[in-house]
């Protein structure tokens, strides 16, 4: 096996420091193909300590005298320090971790070896298939149909097999639409708003180019979307780039929908940050949070200089705009930026959370993440290859998904009763998106997942999360279903730094977690009549 | 002199106004304005000519007259242009109201005079509103605080501490309460001699005693050291006596709330601090908390960034430049040090600033809140405020300016607001530790200004006694205690011996948006009603649960006496009792 070549040393004596709160651990350190182990020795009371090597974001080694120190900065923002006996051992272990944590091959990654007790392979991959949602919309509206045109991923490599399109548009027309949109991402339905009958659509930019090309089928598709909603319905095209950036994209073959070509549609530009600037914002925020030496008088302006909260605000207000178009104006809304795999998904998924009560349930939210992020082709493998600590030159990294989770957290903070899940689920999704024993966030598209046989050879995160023992951590004890839309306040004054994530390993965890546990006790003790524990909302609905 | 209702003019929707300027960029609302004085409030009705999407009925603004800090006329008879003529009302609760009026008919003069007259009764030889309030409540809030009972709860008097009535007629110190707790070994003559050496005779007296290690928090004012570095043997001996009441540590810790330079500067006006030479057995630390003027200016800056427009582009750095959160941090940090010294350091602590009625009150009361879970209940908190603030002479009348028109008075300062803000920060960090909710704190602040209740009137106990405040006015606690459920935190779990140490780092402090920016409709809590509804439900469920638990406890204690019961019964029950309450 090729891992053994990368492991330079078997074992060493080490002391592990896990931050100010946890006591240090001593024992034998050991590197395996996927993990770093610390075995505290036979007489110790604590268990084996285990770290998934993929979780390591950056590694720093220092030697002095006959011992060394390795600092591991993890993708979940935790910082660990290992004091190791022996200079050679230190360097060997550091090299082994460096090599093993940066392996790029998907099929040798840990999810392909992870076989937890109590879970069966292949289970739970059927939990949240987007087809189910699409079939329901097709059945209810009669204006939309499921198409298998992308069955072999030839039309659009980043779309799933099943796509939902206006009934009036046939598969041949879709093929031509796909050629007119970047990466083949022709407009598809993202969400059907039953009360108004209108829809939220998403796509990538049209390839108008400098010649301002047009595509009759693409125009027909959007016309059909309007007609399917309601006779005379209007539409908004929400471009997540500035008007100027959209115009400039023509030089490289992209562009935006010409007004004359799409009657009934009005274009709006709401620039959202993406790519490297977003990653930089994340890096600077984590740096500021971890910088404990520096005088605290400047904390707020430092926080402001990171712009992270400004990005949260922009994302939420753009999502509100999309939701307003669908929910209040009774219009159809098409969202796209350039590729349509990042800020586009951020806007469509948040808009659904605002409008759709079913996406605020535990199962509904998982379904939303599966449908609007994983199946919709957000390139997790590229975007989440590294987190905020990596020294490597970033190529495709961007914390778009984290920004989404942060926006959801803000919603949850403003509407403490409206989400069935709590901060715990959001933290878990953040962790697993960056490094996970489960296969759910592997690869960048459904096509790649099929090639790697992810569904048959790894476990799904959803089955891991939906185990009964996880529920207290993940669910919101105060949840009360409400049929209303939740319109968040997007003023900077009402947005907060997500302390539970960004200060998770810095603050003393005690009060908020203790409080969460107490709230659970108060709530569940009410639901449990007498001494018999009855099945309550804390049981997962599988 | 009394107001009779006939004197309250009622203008109901007949004052024709041109434009109403409400704050917060809610744009201009055009409509008719009516004004009515109801009890202690001025009620302003706005009836819109144009229906607004968000507001389909008349807008009613209830502005307690006591909250008005300043009334100004904008523009004159010759003013031109829309909105240039009218009234501008500045409120103490971060609100400003601006009314643009029509120039015809001189309606403004009447409004201005009536408002001025009733908003600032002191300048017009009128009584403060609280004396006219005839509301009835089914509980009497004045009975909440009984100093003897509170000291008895703390286990006082004991071998080392005695209760003295030396200040019964406020002759020893006119700003202290009648009843004081002092070292057993200090005679009344000693106290009189110490008083001559402490600013305004505010001698060191006990605020709180640790139930186990018997260390104490003692409060006082600065010693009158002066430029020449005067000493006073009696004061030195007195502090030594305090130190000796606790045998565990050889030093007494003195926390001077001020920045070092301020303490030195105070020598010029006869004050100062305890020097090492004179007080061998004491250790002095400065806590760097700034004075009332700095705090007032800081809050003014906060208001500038939230009114009339919320600062948008550089919100966080503007907030930083107000230094408000930094001051909160320093106050909390100081209180944490006091609490930690007493609880972990096992050393008695003496706290003072200059006069010992502003920063000192903040520090002792916050430290007591951290140390003693009793003060985290609704009644306990009322007692804390009543004791450390009201009875020990925090100058509410001067700091707030009840009924007084001198809005620029240098004595005004948001010291008590800052204390409540610190409490709110703590309640954010320990969401299950306090019996009261955010509404409780906001209600206290609202009535700090409203003058509806007598609770915060006057500067000290002697003045209140002279005015017979407890007989002639109603206590704020009557309002709160007669409807306690509204003010309860449904997640409160009572813990007896837990010391709370909040994190006072800037990263963990936040601006109290629901208070400072609450008048902005865009900032408002989006779902107030369902949340409250849910809280009420939870409270009901909790009570039900407590009742069931009590029944179970009774049942299990009955079982305990029965030797045949399995031994696991009570041991399983106990942790439940602790975790839930």
Coordinates of N, CA and C in Angstrom, one line a residue, chain A residues 352-495:
Chain A
X352 N -34.6 30.2 -0.5 CA -35.6 29.1 -0.1 C -35.8 29.0 1.4
X353 N -34.7 29.2 2.1 CA -34.7 29.1 3.6 C -35.7 30.2 4.1
X354 N -35.6 31.4 3.5 CA -36.4 32.5 3.9 C -37.9 32.2 3.6
X355 N -38.1 31.7 2.4 CA -39.5 31.5 1.9 C -40.2 30.2 2.4
X356 N -39.4 29.2 2.4 CA -40.0 27.8 2.5 C -39.9 27.2 3.9
X357 N -41.0 27.1 4.6 CA -40.9 26.5 5.9 C -40.3 25.1 5.9
X358 N -40.6 24.3 4.9 CA -40.2 22.9 4.9 C -38.6 22.8 4.9
X359 N -38.0 23.8 4.3 CA -36.5 23.8 4.2 C -35.9 24.1 5.6
X360 N -36.7 24.6 6.5 CA -36.2 24.9 7.8 C -36.3 23.8 8.8
X361 N -36.8 22.6 8.3 CA -36.8 21.4 9.2 C -35.5 20.8 9.1
X362 N -35.2 19.8 10.0 CA -34.0 19.1 10.0 C -33.8 18.3 8.6
X363 N -34.8 17.6 8.2 CA -34.8 16.8 7.0 C -34.8 17.8 5.8
X364 N -35.6 18.8 5.9 CA -35.7 19.7 4.7 C -34.4 20.5 4.5
X365 N -33.7 20.8 5.6 CA -32.4 21.6 5.4 C -31.4 20.6 4.8
X366 N -31.3 19.4 5.2 CA -30.4 18.5 4.7 C -30.7 18.3 3.2
X367 N -32.0 18.2 2.9 CA -32.4 18.0 1.5 C -32.0 19.2 0.7
X368 N -32.1 20.4 1.3 CA -31.7 21.7 0.6 C -30.2 21.7 0.3
X369 N -29.4 21.3 1.3 CA -27.9 21.2 1.1 C -27.6 20.2 0.0
X370 N -28.3 19.1 0.0 CA -28.0 18.0 -1.0 C -28.4 18.5 -2.4
X371 N -29.6 19.1 -2.5 CA -30.1 19.5 -3.8 C -29.4 20.8 -4.3
X372 N -29.3 21.8 -3.5 CA -28.8 23.1 -4.0 C -27.3 23.3 -3.9
X373 N -26.6 22.4 -3.2 CA -25.2 22.5 -3.1 C -24.4 21.3 -3.7
X374 N -24.8 20.2 -3.2 CA -24.0 19.0 -3.6 C -24.4 18.6 -5.0
X375 N -25.7 18.3 -5.2 CA -26.1 17.9 -6.5 C -26.0 19.0 -7.5
X376 N -26.1 20.3 -7.1 CA -26.1 21.4 -8.0 C -24.7 21.7 -8.5
X377 N -23.7 20.9 -8.0 CA -22.4 21.0 -8.5 C -21.5 22.1 -7.9
X378 N -21.7 22.4 -6.6 CA -20.7 23.3 -6.0 C -19.4 22.5 -5.8
X379 N -18.3 23.0 -6.4 CA -17.1 22.2 -6.4 C -16.4 22.1 -5.0
X380 N -17.0 21.3 -4.1 CA -16.5 21.2 -2.8 C -15.0 20.8 -2.7
X381 N -14.7 19.8 -3.6 CA -13.3 19.3 -3.6 C -12.3 20.4 -3.8
X382 N -12.6 21.4 -4.7 CA -11.7 22.5 -5.0 C -11.9 23.6 -3.9
X383 N -13.1 24.0 -3.6 CA -13.3 25.1 -2.7 C -12.9 24.9 -1.3
X384 N -13.0 23.6 -0.9 CA -12.7 23.3 0.5 C -11.4 22.5 0.7
X385 N -10.6 22.6 -0.3 CA -9.3 21.8 -0.2 C -8.5 22.3 0.9
X386 N -8.5 23.6 1.1 CA -7.8 24.2 2.3 C -8.7 25.2 3.0
X387 N -8.5 25.3 4.3 CA -9.2 26.3 5.1 C -8.4 27.5 5.3
X388 N -8.5 28.2 6.4 CA -7.9 29.5 6.6 C -6.5 29.5 6.9
X389 N -5.9 28.4 7.2 CA -4.5 28.4 7.7 C -3.5 28.0 6.7
X390 N -3.9 27.5 5.6 CA -3.0 27.0 4.6 C -2.0 28.0 4.1
X391 N -0.7 27.6 4.0 CA 0.3 28.5 3.4 C 0.4 28.3 1.9
X392 N -0.2 27.2 1.5 CA -0.1 26.9 0.1 C -0.8 28.0 -0.7
X393 N -0.3 28.2 -1.9 CA -0.9 29.2 -2.8 C -2.3 28.7 -3.1
X394 N -3.3 29.5 -2.8 CA -4.7 29.0 -3.1 C -5.0 29.0 -4.6
X395 N -5.6 28.0 -5.0 CA -6.0 27.9 -6.4 C -7.5 28.1 -6.6
X396 N -8.3 27.2 -6.0 CA -9.7 27.4 -6.2 C -10.5 27.5 -4.9
X397 N -9.7 27.7 -3.8 CA -10.4 27.7 -2.5 C -11.3 29.0 -2.4
X398 N -12.4 28.8 -1.8 CA -13.3 29.9 -1.5 C -14.3 29.4 -0.5
X399 N -14.6 30.2 0.6 CA -15.5 29.7 1.7 C -16.9 30.0 1.4
X400 N -17.4 29.8 0.2 CA -18.8 30.1 -0.2 C -19.8 29.3 0.7
X401 N -19.5 28.1 0.9 CA -20.4 27.2 1.7 C -20.4 27.7 3.1
X402 N -19.2 28.0 3.6 CA -19.1 28.6 5.0 C -19.9 29.9 5.1
X403 N -19.9 30.7 4.1 CA -20.6 31.9 4.1 C -22.1 31.6 4.1
X404 N -22.5 30.6 3.4 CA -23.9 30.2 3.5 C -24.3 29.7 4.9
X405 N -23.4 28.9 5.5 CA -23.7 28.4 6.9 C -23.8 29.6 7.8
X406 N -22.9 30.6 7.7 CA -22.9 31.8 8.5 C -24.3 32.5 8.4
X407 N -24.7 32.7 7.1 CA -26.0 33.4 6.9 C -27.1 32.6 7.5
X408 N -27.1 31.3 7.5 CA -28.1 30.5 8.1 C -28.1 30.7 9.6
X409 N -26.9 30.7 10.1 CA -26.7 31.0 11.6 C -27.3 32.3 12.0
X410 N -27.1 33.3 11.1 CA -27.7 34.7 11.4 C -29.2 34.6 11.4
X411 N -29.7 33.8 10.5 CA -31.2 33.6 10.4 C -31.7 33.0 11.7
X412 N -30.9 31.9 12.1 CA -31.3 31.2 13.3 C -31.2 32.1 14.6
X413 N -30.3 33.0 14.6 CA -30.2 33.9 15.7 C -31.3 35.0 15.7
X414 N -31.7 35.4 14.5 CA -32.8 36.3 14.5 C -34.2 35.7 14.7
X415 N -34.3 34.4 14.3 CA -35.5 33.7 14.5 C -35.3 32.4 15.3
X416 N -35.1 32.6 16.6 CA -34.7 31.5 17.4 C -35.6 30.3 17.4
X417 N -36.9 30.5 16.9 CA -37.8 29.4 17.0 C -38.0 28.8 15.6
X418 N -37.5 29.3 14.6 CA -37.9 29.0 13.2 C -37.2 27.9 12.6
X419 N -36.0 27.6 13.1 CA -35.2 26.5 12.4 C -35.2 25.3 13.3
X420 N -35.5 24.1 12.7 CA -35.6 22.9 13.5 C -34.2 22.4 14.0
X421 N -33.1 22.9 13.3 CA -31.8 22.5 13.6 C -31.1 23.7 14.3
X422 N -30.0 23.3 15.0 CA -29.3 24.4 15.8 C -27.9 24.6 15.2
X423 N -27.2 25.3 16.0 CA -25.8 25.7 15.6 C -25.0 24.4 15.4
X424 N -25.3 23.3 16.2 CA -24.5 22.1 16.1 C -24.5 21.5 14.7
X425 N -25.6 21.5 14.0 CA -25.7 21.0 12.6 C -24.8 21.8 11.7
X426 N -24.9 23.2 11.9 CA -24.1 24.0 11.0 C -22.6 23.8 11.2
X427 N -22.2 23.6 12.5 CA -20.8 23.4 12.8 C -20.4 22.1 12.2
X428 N -21.3 21.1 12.3 CA -20.9 19.7 11.7 C -20.8 19.8 10.2
X429 N -21.7 20.6 9.5 CA -21.6 20.7 8.1 C -20.3 21.4 7.7
X430 N -19.9 22.4 8.5 CA -18.6 23.1 8.2 C -17.5 22.1 8.3
X431 N -17.4 21.4 9.4 CA -16.3 20.4 9.6 C -16.3 19.4 8.5
X432 N -17.4 18.9 8.2 CA -17.4 17.7 7.2 C -17.2 18.2 5.8
X433 N -17.6 19.5 5.5 CA -17.3 20.0 4.1 C -15.8 20.1 3.9
X434 N -15.1 20.4 4.9 CA -13.6 20.5 4.8 C -12.8 19.2 4.9
X435 N -13.3 18.4 5.8 CA -12.6 17.1 6.0 C -13.6 16.1 6.7
X436 N -13.8 15.0 6.1 CA -14.8 14.1 6.7 C -14.5 12.7 6.5
X437 N -15.0 11.9 7.4 CA -14.9 10.4 7.2 C -16.0 9.9 6.3
X438 N -17.0 10.8 6.0 CA -18.1 10.4 5.2 C -17.9 10.9 3.7
X439 N -18.6 10.3 2.8 CA -18.4 10.6 1.4 C -19.2 11.8 0.8
X440 N -20.2 12.3 1.6 CA -21.1 13.2 1.1 C -20.5 14.5 0.4
X441 N -19.5 15.0 1.0 CA -18.9 16.2 0.4 C -17.7 15.9 -0.5
X442 N -17.5 14.7 -0.8 CA -16.3 14.4 -1.7 C -16.7 14.8 -3.2
X443 N -15.6 15.1 -3.9 CA -15.7 15.4 -5.4 C -16.4 16.8 -5.6
X444 N -16.4 17.1 -6.9 CA -17.0 18.5 -7.2 C -18.3 18.4 -8.0
X445 N -18.7 17.2 -8.4 CA -19.9 17.1 -9.1 C -20.5 15.7 -9.0
X446 N -21.7 15.5 -9.4 CA -22.3 14.2 -9.4 C -21.6 13.3 -10.3
X447 N -21.1 13.8 -11.4 CA -20.4 13.0 -12.4 C -19.2 12.4 -11.8
X448 N -18.4 13.2 -11.1 CA -17.2 12.7 -10.4 C -17.5 11.7 -9.4
X449 N -18.6 11.9 -8.6 CA -19.0 11.0 -7.6 C -19.4 9.7 -8.2
X450 N -20.0 9.7 -9.4 CA -20.3 8.4 -10.0 C -19.1 7.7 -10.4
X451 N -18.1 8.4 -11.0 CA -16.9 7.8 -11.4 C -16.2 7.1 -10.3
X452 N -16.2 7.8 -9.1 CA -15.5 7.3 -8.0 C -16.3 6.3 -7.2
X453 N -17.5 6.1 -7.6 CA -18.5 5.1 -6.9 C -18.6 5.5 -5.4
X454 N -18.8 6.8 -5.2 CA -18.9 7.3 -3.9 C -20.1 6.7 -3.1
X455 N -21.2 6.6 -3.9 CA -22.4 6.2 -3.2 C -22.3 4.7 -2.7
X456 N -21.6 3.9 -3.4 CA -21.6 2.5 -3.0 C -20.4 2.2 -2.1
X457 N -19.4 3.1 -2.1 CA -18.2 2.7 -1.4 C -17.9 3.6 -0.2
X458 N -18.7 4.6 0.1 CA -18.6 5.4 1.3 C -19.9 5.5 2.0
X459 N -19.8 6.0 3.2 CA -21.0 6.2 4.0 C -21.5 7.7 3.8
X460 N -22.8 7.9 3.9 CA -23.3 9.2 3.7 C -23.3 9.9 5.0
X461 N -23.0 11.2 5.0 CA -23.0 12.0 6.2 C -24.4 12.0 6.8
X462 N -25.4 12.0 6.0 CA -26.8 12.1 6.5 C -27.1 10.9 7.4
X463 N -26.6 9.7 7.1 CA -26.9 8.6 8.0 C -26.1 8.8 9.3
X464 N -24.9 9.4 9.1 CA -24.1 9.6 10.4 C -24.8 10.6 11.3
X465 N -25.3 11.7 10.7 CA -26.0 12.7 11.5 C -27.3 12.3 12.0
X466 N -28.0 11.5 11.3 CA -29.4 11.2 11.7 C -29.4 10.1 12.8
X467 N -28.3 9.6 13.3 CA -28.3 8.7 14.3 C -28.9 9.3 15.6
X468 N -29.7 8.6 16.3 CA -30.4 9.2 17.5 C -29.4 9.9 18.5
X469 N -28.2 9.3 18.7 CA -27.4 9.9 19.7 C -26.9 11.3 19.3
X470 N -27.0 11.6 18.0 CA -26.5 12.9 17.6 C -27.5 14.0 17.8
X471 N -28.7 13.7 18.0 CA -29.8 14.6 17.8 C -29.8 15.8 18.8
X472 N -29.4 15.6 20.0 CA -29.4 16.7 21.0 C -28.5 17.8 20.5
X473 N -27.4 17.4 20.0 CA -26.4 18.4 19.5 C -26.9 19.2 18.3
X474 N -27.7 18.5 17.5 CA -28.0 19.1 16.2 C -29.3 19.9 16.2
X475 N -30.2 19.5 17.0 CA -31.6 20.0 16.9 C -31.8 21.3 17.8
X476 N -32.7 22.1 17.4 CA -33.1 23.3 18.2 C -34.3 22.9 19.1
X477 N -34.0 22.9 20.4 CA -35.1 22.5 21.3 C -36.3 23.5 21.2
X478 N -36.1 24.7 20.7 CA -37.2 25.7 20.8 C -38.0 25.7 19.5
X479 N -37.7 24.8 18.5 CA -38.4 24.9 17.2 C -39.9 24.8 17.3
X480 N -40.6 25.7 16.6 CA -42.0 25.7 16.4 C -42.2 25.9 14.9
X481 N -42.9 25.0 14.3 CA -43.1 25.2 12.8 C -43.9 26.4 12.6
X482 N -43.6 27.2 11.6 CA -44.3 28.4 11.2 C -44.4 28.4 9.7
X483 N -45.6 28.7 9.2 CA -45.8 28.7 7.8 C -45.3 30.0 7.1
X484 N -44.9 30.9 7.9 CA -44.5 32.2 7.3 C -43.1 32.3 6.8
X485 N -42.9 33.3 5.9 CA -41.6 33.6 5.5 C -40.8 34.3 6.6
X486 N -39.5 34.0 6.7 CA -38.8 34.7 7.7 C -37.9 35.8 7.0
X487 N -38.2 37.0 7.2 CA -37.5 38.1 6.5 C -36.4 38.6 7.5
X488 N -35.2 38.3 7.3 CA -34.2 38.8 8.3 C -33.9 40.3 8.1
X489 N -33.4 40.8 9.2 CA -32.8 42.2 9.2 C -31.4 42.0 8.7
X490 N -31.0 42.8 7.7 CA -29.7 42.6 7.1 C -28.8 43.8 7.5
X491 N -29.2 44.6 8.4 CA -28.4 45.7 8.8 C -27.2 45.2 9.6
X492 N -26.0 45.9 9.4 CA -24.8 45.4 10.1 C -25.0 45.4 11.6
X493 N -25.9 46.3 12.1 CA -26.1 46.3 13.5 C -26.7 45.1 14.1
X494 N -27.4 44.3 13.2 CA -28.1 43.1 13.7 C -27.3 41.9 13.4
X495 N -26.2 42.0 12.6 CA -25.4 40.8 12.3 C -24.4 40.7 13.4

